[in-house]
mmCIF file of C-alpha atoms in Angstrom:
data_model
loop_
_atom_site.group_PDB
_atom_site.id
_atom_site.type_symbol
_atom_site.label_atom_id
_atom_site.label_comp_id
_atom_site.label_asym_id
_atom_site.label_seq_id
_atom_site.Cartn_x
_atom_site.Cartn_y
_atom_site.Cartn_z
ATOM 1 C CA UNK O 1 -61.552 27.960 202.231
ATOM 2 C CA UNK O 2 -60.086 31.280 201.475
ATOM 3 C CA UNK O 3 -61.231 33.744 198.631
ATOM 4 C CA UNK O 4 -60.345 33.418 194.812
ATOM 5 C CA UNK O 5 -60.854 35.078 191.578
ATOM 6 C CA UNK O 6 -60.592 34.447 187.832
ATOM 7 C CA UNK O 7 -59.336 36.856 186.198
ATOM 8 C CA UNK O 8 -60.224 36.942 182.251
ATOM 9 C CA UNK O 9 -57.921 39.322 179.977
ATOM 10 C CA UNK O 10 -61.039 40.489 178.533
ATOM 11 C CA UNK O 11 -61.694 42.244 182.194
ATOM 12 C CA UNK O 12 -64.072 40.170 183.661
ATOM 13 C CA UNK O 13 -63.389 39.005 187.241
ATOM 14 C CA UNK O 14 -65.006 36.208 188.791
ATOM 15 C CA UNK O 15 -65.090 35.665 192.687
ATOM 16 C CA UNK O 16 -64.869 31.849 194.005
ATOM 17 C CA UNK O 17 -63.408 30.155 196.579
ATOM 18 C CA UNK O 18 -60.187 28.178 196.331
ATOM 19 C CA UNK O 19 -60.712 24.648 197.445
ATOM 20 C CA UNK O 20 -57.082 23.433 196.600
ATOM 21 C CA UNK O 21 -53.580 24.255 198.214
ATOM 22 C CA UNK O 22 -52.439 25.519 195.019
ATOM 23 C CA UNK O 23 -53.638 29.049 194.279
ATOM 24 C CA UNK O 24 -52.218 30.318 190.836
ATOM 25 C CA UNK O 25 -52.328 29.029 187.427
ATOM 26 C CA UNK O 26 -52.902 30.043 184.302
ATOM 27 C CA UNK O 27 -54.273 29.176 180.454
ATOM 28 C CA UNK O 28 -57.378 29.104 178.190
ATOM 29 C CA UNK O 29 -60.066 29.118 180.040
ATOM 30 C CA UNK O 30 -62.630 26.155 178.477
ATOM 31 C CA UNK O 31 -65.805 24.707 178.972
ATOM 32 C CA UNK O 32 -66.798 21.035 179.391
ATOM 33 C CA UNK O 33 -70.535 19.844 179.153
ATOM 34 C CA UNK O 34 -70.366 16.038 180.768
ATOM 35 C CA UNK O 35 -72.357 15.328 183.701
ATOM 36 C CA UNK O 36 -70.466 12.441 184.353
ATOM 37 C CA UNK O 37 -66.414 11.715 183.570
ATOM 38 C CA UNK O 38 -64.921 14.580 185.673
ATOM 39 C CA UNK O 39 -61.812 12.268 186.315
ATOM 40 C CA UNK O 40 -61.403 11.228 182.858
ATOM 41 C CA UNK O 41 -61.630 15.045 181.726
ATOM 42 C CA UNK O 42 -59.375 16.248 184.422
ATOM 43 C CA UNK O 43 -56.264 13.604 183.508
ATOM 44 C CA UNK O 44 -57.083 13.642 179.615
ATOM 45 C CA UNK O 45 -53.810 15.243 177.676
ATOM 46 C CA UNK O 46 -55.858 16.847 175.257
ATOM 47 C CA UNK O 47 -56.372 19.619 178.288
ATOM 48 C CA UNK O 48 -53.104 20.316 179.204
ATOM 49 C CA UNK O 49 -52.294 24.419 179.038
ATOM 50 C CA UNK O 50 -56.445 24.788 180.096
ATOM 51 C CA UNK O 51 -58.496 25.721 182.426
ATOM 52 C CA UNK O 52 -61.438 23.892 182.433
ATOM 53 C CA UNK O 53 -64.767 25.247 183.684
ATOM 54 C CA UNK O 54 -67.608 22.389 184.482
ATOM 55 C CA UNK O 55 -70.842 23.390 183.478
ATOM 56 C CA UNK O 56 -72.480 20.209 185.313
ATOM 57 C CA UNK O 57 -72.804 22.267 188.968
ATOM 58 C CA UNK O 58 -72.008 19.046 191.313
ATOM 59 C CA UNK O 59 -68.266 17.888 191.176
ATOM 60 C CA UNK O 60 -66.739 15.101 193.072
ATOM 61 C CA UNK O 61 -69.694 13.230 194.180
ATOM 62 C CA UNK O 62 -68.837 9.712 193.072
ATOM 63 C CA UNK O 63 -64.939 10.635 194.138
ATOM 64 C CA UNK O 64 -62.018 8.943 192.418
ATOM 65 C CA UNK O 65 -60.318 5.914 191.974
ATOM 66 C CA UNK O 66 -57.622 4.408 190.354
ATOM 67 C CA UNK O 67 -58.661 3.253 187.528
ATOM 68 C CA UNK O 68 -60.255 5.634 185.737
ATOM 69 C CA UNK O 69 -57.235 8.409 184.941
ATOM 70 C CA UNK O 70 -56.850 8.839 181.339
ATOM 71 C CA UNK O 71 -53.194 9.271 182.343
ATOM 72 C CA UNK O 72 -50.567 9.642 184.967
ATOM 73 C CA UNK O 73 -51.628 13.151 185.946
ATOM 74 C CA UNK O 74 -54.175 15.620 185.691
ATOM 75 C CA UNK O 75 -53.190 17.268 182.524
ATOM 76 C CA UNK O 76 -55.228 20.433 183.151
ATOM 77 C CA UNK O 77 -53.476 23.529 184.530
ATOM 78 C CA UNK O 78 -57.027 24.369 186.888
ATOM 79 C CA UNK O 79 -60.254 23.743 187.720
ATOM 80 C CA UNK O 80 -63.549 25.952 188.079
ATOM 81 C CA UNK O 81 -66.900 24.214 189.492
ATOM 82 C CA UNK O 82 -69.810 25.225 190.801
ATOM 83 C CA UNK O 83 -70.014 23.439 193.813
ATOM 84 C CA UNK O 84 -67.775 20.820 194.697
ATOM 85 C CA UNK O 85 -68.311 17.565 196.500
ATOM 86 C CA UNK O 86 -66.143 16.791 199.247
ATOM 87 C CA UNK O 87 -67.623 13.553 200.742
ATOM 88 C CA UNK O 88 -68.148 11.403 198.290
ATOM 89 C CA UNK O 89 -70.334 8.316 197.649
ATOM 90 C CA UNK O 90 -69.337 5.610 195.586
ATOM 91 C CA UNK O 91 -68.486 1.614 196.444
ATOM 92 C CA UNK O 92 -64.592 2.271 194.248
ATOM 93 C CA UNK O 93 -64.125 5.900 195.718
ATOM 94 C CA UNK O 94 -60.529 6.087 197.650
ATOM 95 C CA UNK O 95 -60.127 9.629 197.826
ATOM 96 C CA UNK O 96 -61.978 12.756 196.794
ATOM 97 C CA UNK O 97 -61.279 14.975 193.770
ATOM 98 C CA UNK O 98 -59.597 17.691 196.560
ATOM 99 C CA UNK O 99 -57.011 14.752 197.357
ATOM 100 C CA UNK O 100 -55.914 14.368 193.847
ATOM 101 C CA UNK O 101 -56.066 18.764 192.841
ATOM 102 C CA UNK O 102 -53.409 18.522 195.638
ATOM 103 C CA UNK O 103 -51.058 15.852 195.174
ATOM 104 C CA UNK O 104 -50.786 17.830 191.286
ATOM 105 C CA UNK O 105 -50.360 20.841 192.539
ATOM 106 C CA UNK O 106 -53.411 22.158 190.621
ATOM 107 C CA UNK O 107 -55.643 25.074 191.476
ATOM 108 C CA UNK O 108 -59.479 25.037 191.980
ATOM 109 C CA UNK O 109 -61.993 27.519 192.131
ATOM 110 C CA UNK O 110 -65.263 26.403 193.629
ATOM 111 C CA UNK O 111 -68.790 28.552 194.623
ATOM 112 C CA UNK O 112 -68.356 29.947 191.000
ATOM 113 C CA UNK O 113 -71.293 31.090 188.865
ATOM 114 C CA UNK O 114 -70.533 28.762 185.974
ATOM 115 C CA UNK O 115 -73.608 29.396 183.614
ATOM 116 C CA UNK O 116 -72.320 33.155 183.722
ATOM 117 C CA UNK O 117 -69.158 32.198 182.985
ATOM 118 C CA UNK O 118 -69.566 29.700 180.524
ATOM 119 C CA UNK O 119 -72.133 32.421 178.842
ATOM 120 C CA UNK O 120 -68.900 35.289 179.044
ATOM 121 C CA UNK O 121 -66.691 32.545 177.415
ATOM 122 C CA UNK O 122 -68.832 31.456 174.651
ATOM 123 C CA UNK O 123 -69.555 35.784 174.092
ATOM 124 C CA UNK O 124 -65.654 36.029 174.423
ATOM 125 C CA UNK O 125 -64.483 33.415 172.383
ATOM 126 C CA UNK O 126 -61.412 32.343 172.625
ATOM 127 C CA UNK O 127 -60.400 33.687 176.120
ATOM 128 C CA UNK O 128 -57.286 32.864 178.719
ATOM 129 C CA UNK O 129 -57.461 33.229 182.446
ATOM 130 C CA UNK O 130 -55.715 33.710 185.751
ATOM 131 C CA UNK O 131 -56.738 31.624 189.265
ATOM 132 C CA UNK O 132 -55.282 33.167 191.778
ATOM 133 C CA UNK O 133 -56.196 34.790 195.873
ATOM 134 C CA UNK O 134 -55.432 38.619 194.870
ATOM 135 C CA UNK O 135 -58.933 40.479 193.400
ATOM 136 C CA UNK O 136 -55.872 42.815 192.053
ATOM 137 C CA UNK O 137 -53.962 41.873 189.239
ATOM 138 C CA UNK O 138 -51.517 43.034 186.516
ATOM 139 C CA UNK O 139 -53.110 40.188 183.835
ATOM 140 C CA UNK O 140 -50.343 41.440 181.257
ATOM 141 C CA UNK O 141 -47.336 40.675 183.392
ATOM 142 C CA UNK O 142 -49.003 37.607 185.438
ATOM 143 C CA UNK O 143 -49.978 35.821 182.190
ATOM 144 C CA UNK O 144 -47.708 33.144 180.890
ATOM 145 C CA UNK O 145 -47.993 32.923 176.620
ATOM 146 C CA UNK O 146 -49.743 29.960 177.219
ATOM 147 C CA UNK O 147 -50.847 30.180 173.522
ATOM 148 C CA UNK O 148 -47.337 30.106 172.189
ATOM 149 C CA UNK O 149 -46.553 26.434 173.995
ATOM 150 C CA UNK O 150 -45.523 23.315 172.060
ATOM 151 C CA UNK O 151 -48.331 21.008 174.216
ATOM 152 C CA UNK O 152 -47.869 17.978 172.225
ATOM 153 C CA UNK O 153 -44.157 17.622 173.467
ATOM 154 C CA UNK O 154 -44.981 18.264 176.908
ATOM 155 C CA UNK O 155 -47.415 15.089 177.191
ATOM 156 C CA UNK O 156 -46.192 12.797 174.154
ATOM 157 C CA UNK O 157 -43.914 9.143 175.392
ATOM 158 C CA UNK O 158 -39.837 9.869 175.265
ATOM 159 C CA UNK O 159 -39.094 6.339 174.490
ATOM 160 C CA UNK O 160 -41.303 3.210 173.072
ATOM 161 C CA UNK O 161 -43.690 1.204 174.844
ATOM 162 C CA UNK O 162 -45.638 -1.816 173.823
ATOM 163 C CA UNK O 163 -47.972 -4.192 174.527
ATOM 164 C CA UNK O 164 -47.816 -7.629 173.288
ATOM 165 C CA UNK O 165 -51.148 -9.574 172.314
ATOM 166 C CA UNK O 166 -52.741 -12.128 169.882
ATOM 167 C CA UNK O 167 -53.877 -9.420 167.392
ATOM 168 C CA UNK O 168 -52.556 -7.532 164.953
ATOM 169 C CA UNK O 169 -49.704 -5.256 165.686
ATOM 170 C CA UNK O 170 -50.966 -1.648 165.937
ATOM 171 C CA UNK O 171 -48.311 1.767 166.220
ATOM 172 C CA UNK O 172 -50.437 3.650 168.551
ATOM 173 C CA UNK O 173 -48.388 7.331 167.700
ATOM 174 C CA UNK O 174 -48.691 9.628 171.001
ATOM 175 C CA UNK O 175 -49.785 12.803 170.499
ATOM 176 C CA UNK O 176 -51.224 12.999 174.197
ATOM 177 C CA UNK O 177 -53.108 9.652 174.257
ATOM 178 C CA UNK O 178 -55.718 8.592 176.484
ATOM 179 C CA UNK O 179 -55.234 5.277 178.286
ATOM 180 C CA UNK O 180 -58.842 3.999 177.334
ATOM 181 C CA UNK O 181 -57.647 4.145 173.347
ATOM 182 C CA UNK O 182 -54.987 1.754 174.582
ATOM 183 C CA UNK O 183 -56.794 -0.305 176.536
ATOM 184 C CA UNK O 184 -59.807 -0.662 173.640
ATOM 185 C CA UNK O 185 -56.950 -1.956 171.429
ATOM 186 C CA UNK O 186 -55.610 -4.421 174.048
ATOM 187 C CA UNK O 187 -59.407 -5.827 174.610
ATOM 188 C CA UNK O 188 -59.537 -6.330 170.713
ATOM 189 C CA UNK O 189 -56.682 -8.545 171.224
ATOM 190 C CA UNK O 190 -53.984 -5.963 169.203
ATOM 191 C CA UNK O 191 -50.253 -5.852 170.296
ATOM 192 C CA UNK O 192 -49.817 -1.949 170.847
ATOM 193 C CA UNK O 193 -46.487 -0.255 170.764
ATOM 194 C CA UNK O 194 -46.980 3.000 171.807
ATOM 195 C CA UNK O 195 -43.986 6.067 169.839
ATOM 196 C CA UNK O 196 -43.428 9.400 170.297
ATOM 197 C CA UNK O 197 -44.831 12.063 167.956
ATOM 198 C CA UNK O 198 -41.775 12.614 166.750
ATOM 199 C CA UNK O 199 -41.293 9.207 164.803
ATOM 200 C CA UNK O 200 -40.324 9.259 161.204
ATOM 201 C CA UNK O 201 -41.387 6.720 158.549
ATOM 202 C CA UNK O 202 -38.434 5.180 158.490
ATOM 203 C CA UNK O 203 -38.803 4.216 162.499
ATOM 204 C CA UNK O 204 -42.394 3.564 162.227
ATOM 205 C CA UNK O 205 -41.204 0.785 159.311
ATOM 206 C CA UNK O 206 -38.879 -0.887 161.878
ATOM 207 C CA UNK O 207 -41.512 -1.623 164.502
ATOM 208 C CA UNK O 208 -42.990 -3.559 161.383
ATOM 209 C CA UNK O 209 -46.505 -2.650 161.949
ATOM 210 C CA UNK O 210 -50.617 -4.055 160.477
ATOM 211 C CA UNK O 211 -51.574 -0.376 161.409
ATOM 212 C CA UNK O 212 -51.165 3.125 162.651
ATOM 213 C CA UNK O 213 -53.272 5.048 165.212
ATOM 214 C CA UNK O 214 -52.651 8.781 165.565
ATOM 215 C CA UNK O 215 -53.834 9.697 168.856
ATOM 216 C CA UNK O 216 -55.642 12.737 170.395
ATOM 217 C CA UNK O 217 -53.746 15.552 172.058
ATOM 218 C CA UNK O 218 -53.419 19.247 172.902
ATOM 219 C CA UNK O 219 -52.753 22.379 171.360
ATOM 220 C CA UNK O 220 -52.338 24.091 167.965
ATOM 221 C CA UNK O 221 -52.234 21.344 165.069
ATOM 222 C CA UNK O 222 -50.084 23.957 163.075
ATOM 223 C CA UNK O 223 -47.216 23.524 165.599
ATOM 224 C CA UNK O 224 -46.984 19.679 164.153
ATOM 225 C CA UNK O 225 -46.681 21.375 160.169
ATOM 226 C CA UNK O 226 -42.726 20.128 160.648
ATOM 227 C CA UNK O 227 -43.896 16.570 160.414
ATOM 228 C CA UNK O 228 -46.542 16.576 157.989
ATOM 229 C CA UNK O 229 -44.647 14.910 154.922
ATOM 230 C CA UNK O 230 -43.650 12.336 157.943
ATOM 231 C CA UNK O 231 -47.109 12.032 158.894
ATOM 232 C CA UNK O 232 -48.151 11.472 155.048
ATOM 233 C CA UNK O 233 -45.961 8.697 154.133
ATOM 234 C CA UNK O 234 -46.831 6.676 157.461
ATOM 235 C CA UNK O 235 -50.692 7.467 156.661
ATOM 236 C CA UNK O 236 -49.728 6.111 153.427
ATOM 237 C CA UNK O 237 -48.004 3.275 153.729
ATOM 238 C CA UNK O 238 -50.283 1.788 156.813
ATOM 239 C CA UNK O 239 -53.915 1.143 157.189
ATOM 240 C CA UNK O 240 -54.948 4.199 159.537
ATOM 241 C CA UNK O 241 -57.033 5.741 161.634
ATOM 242 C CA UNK O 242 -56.956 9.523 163.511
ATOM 243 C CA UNK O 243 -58.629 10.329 166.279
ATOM 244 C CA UNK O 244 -59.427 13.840 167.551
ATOM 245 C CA UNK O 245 -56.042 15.779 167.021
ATOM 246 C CA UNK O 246 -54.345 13.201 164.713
ATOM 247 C CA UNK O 247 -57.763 13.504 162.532
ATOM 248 C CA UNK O 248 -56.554 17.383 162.192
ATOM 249 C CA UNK O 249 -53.159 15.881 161.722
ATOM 250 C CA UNK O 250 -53.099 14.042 158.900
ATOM 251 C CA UNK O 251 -55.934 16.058 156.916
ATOM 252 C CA UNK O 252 -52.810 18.801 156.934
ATOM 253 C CA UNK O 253 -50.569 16.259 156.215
ATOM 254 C CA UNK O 254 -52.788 15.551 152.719
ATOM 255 C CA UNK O 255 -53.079 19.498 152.095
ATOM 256 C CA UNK O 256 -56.256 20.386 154.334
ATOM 257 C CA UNK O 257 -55.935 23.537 156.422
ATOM 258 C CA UNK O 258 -57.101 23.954 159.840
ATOM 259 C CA UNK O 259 -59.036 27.340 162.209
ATOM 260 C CA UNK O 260 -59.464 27.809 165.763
ATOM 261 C CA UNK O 261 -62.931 27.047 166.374
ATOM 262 C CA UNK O 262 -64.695 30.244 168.557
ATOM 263 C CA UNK O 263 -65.222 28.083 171.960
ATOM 264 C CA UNK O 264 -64.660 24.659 170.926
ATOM 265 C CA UNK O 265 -66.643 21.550 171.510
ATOM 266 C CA UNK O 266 -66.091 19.753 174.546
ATOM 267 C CA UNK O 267 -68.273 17.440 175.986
ATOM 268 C CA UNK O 268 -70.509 13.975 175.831
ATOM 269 C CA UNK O 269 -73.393 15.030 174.143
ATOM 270 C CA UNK O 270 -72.300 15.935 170.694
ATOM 271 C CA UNK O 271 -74.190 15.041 167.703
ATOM 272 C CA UNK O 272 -72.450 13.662 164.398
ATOM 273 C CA UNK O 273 -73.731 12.429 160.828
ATOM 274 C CA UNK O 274 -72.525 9.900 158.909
ATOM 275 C CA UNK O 275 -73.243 11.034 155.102
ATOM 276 C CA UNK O 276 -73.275 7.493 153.961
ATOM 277 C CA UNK O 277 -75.814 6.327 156.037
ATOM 278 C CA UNK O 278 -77.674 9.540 157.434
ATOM 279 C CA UNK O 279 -77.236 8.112 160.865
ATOM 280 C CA UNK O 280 -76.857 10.580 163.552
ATOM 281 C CA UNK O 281 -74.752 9.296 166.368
ATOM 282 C CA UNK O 282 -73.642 11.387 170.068
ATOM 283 C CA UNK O 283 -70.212 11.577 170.528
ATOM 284 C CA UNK O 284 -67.873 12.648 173.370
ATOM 285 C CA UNK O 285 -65.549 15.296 171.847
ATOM 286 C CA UNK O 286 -62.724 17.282 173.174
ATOM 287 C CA UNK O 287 -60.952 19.512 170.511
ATOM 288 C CA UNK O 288 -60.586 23.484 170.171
ATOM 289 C CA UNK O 289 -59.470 23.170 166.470
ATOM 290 C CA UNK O 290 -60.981 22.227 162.773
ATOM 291 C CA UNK O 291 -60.324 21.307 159.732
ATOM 292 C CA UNK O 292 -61.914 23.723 157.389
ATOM 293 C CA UNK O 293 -64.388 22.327 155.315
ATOM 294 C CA UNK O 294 -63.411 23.883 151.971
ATOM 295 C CA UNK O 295 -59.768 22.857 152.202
ATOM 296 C CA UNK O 296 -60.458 19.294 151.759
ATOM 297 C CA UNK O 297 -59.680 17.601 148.317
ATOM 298 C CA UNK O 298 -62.467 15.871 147.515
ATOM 299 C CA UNK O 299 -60.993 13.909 144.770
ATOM 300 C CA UNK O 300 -58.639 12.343 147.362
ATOM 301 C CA UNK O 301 -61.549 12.444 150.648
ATOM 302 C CA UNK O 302 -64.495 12.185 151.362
ATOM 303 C CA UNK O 303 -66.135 14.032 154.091
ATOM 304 C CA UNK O 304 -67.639 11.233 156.253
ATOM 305 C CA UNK O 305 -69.241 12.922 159.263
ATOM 306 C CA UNK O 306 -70.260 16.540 159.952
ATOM 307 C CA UNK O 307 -70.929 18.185 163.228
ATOM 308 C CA UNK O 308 -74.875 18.075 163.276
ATOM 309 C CA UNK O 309 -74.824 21.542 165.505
ATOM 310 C CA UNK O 310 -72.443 23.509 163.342
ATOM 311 C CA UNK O 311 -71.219 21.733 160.177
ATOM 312 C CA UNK O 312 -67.926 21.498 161.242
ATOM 313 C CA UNK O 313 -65.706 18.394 159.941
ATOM 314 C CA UNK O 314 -66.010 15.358 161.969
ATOM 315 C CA UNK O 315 -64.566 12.731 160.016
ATOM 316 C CA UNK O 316 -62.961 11.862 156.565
ATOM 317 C CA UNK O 317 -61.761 8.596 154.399
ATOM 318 C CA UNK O 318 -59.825 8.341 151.947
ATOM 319 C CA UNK O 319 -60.827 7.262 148.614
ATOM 320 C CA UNK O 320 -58.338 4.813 147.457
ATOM 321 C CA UNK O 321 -56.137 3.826 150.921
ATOM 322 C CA UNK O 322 -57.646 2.589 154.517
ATOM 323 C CA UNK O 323 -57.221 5.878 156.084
ATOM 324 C CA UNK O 324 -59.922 7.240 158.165
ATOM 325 C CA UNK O 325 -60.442 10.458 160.870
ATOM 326 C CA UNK O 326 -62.818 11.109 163.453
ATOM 327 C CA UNK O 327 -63.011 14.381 165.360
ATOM 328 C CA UNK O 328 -65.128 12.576 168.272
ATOM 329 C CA UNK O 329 -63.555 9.547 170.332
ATOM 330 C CA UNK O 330 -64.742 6.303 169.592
ATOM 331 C CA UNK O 331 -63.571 4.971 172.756
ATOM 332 C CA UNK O 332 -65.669 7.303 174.756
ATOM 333 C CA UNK O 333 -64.651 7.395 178.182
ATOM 334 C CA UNK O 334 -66.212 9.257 179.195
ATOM 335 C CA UNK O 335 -69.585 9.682 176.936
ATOM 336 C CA UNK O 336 -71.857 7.286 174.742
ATOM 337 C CA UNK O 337 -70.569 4.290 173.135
ATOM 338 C CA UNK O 338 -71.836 4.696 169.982
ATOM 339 C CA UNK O 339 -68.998 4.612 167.868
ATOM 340 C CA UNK O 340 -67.072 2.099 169.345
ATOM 341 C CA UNK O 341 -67.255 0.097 166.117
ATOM 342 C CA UNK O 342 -64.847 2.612 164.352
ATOM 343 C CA UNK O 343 -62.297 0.242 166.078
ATOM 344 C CA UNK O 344 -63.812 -2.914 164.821
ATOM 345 C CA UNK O 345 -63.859 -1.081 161.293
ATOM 346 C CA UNK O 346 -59.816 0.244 161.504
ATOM 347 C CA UNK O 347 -58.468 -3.851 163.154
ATOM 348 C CA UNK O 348 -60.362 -5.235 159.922
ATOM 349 C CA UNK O 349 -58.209 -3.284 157.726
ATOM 350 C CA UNK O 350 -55.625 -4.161 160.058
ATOM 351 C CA UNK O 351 -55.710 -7.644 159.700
ATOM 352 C CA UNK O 352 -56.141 -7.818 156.162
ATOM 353 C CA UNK O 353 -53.087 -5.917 156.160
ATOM 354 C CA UNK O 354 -50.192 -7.721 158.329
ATOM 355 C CA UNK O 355 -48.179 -6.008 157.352
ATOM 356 C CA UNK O 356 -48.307 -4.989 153.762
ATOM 357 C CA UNK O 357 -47.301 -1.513 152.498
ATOM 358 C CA UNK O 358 -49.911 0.212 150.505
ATOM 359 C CA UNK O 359 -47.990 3.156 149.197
ATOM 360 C CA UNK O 360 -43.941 3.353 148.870
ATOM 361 C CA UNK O 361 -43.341 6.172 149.952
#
């Protein structure tokens, strides 16, 4: 393996060694905590324009498969590790994590000292980053505006897909889905049909739906503001549940505001409470954004979980409609289980619902 570096516009350089064919990218350079999940993390659409930097030091051990991709591709732009695993052992293993960087095109840098850089990142804040073989480097004119990219319409369905089933019908709008929301809603017995982000009310109505899901995805919620009074009358008219990006989504769509958190929160150990109950469950999160905690209308929400680490936002429901938001993924995948029943909770209202609009809009 030949020599790399990752370059930081802040001016920190870190040496490597580039275990991929592929030896330039660049984005914001982010952190992920998992031990486990690195093939879920590494094809998850919420990560597309990122770098992502895996604190867990051994990569690639249990290898990959085909069943585990959250989508068709690996979403993120590179990798950093610090070690990587290139014989790996596991009984469903049909290639190694090297294969798969390659066949995307997608840089890695490997033999990195990740605690130091995860430390520099979390001291930087928000920080973008260049992989590439040269130790010299013009950052200003090799630096794409990766911050100034429209994500969601990068990763988001052209054209309608769905999934017939016993259940209720659900809209499952894509914002940069993960296959595992999908496939919870398919082993609930729901008939999924899958729209672009893009869809306005009056669609949504035609695909005569008992619910709406608005999925996770990447980027700046702010770049979605265009769709907001879209967003509001579908959240108002259907029983509905956001996950992750769509929980930013529609609390702008009902007048919250949202902030760039400082480093994010990415990872399967993350700690939320439910005010109603006091329980504290761990969550697998995966979100650089939040909605800011004095812009909610508390008349019209209620603040349903907080981050137990920071305070942050991690879930609201309204007051008088079946509209709920989670920060955190319920499906997991990868990370704890624990609030898997947030499905179970949204296919209630679902059902009771067939079909019936709550709000005319």
């Amino acid at each position: 393996m030949k020599k790399g570096y990752l370059h930081l516009e802040s001016g920190e350089i870190f040496e490597g060694e580039l275990a991929a064919d592929a030896d330039f990218t660049a984005g914001e350079v982010v952190f992920n905590t998992s031990m486990t999940g690195y093939q879920e993390i590494l094809t998850d659409p919420s990560y597309a324009g990122q770098i992502i930097v895996f604190c867990y030091p051994l990569i690639g051990n249990y290898g990959l498969n085909d069943n585990d991709h959250e989508s068709f591709t690996i979403a993120a732009r590179g990798v950093i590790t610090g070690e990587l695993c290139e014989e790996p052992s596991h009984y469903k293993a049909d290639r190694t994590i090297t294969d798969e960087l390659n066949k995307h095109g997608v840089p890695c840098l490997t033999g990195v000292d990740t605690r130091l850089l995860v430390r520099t990142v979390r001291k930087r804040k928000t920080v973008r980053g260049i992989i590439t073989a040269s130790k010299e480097l013009d950052f200003k004119h090799s630096l794409q505006k990766s911050g100034d990219e429209f994500l969601v319409d990068q990763v988001s369905v052209k054209e309608p897909a769905a999934f017939e089933n016993h259940g209720p019908h659900i809209v499952l709008m894509d914002f940069g889905y993960k296959k595992s929301i999908l496939h919870a809603l398919l082993a609930k017995g729901c008939s999924v049909t899958i729209v672009p982000y893009n869809y306005t009310y009056k669609q949504i109505q035609q695909t005569n739906p008992d619910g709406i899901i608005f999925s996770n995805g990447p980027g700046d919620p702010a770049k979605l503001n265009a769709w907001a009074s879209e967003y509001k009358k579908i959240a108002s008219a259907y029983p509905s549940l956001g996950i992750c990006l769509g929980h930013q989504l529609i609390a702008l769509a009902f007048g919250s505001k949202t902030k760039k958190l400082d480093y994010g929160h990415r990872g399967g150990n993350h700690p939320v409470k439910n005010h109603h109950t006091g329980k504290v469950f761990i969550t697998s999160q995966n979100h650089g954004y939040t909605v800011i905690n004095e812009s909610v209308n508390t008349n019209e929400f209620s603040i349903l979980y907080t981050n137990v680490n920071d305070q942050t936002i991690e879930g609201l429901k309204h007051k008088s409609l079946p509209v709920q938001t989670v920060q955190f993924h319920p499906e997991a995948h990868p990370g704890p289980s624990d609030t898997a029943f947030i499905f179970d909770e949204f296919i209630m209202h679902a059902e009771a619902s067939r079909g019936k609009v709550y709000a005319k809009v």
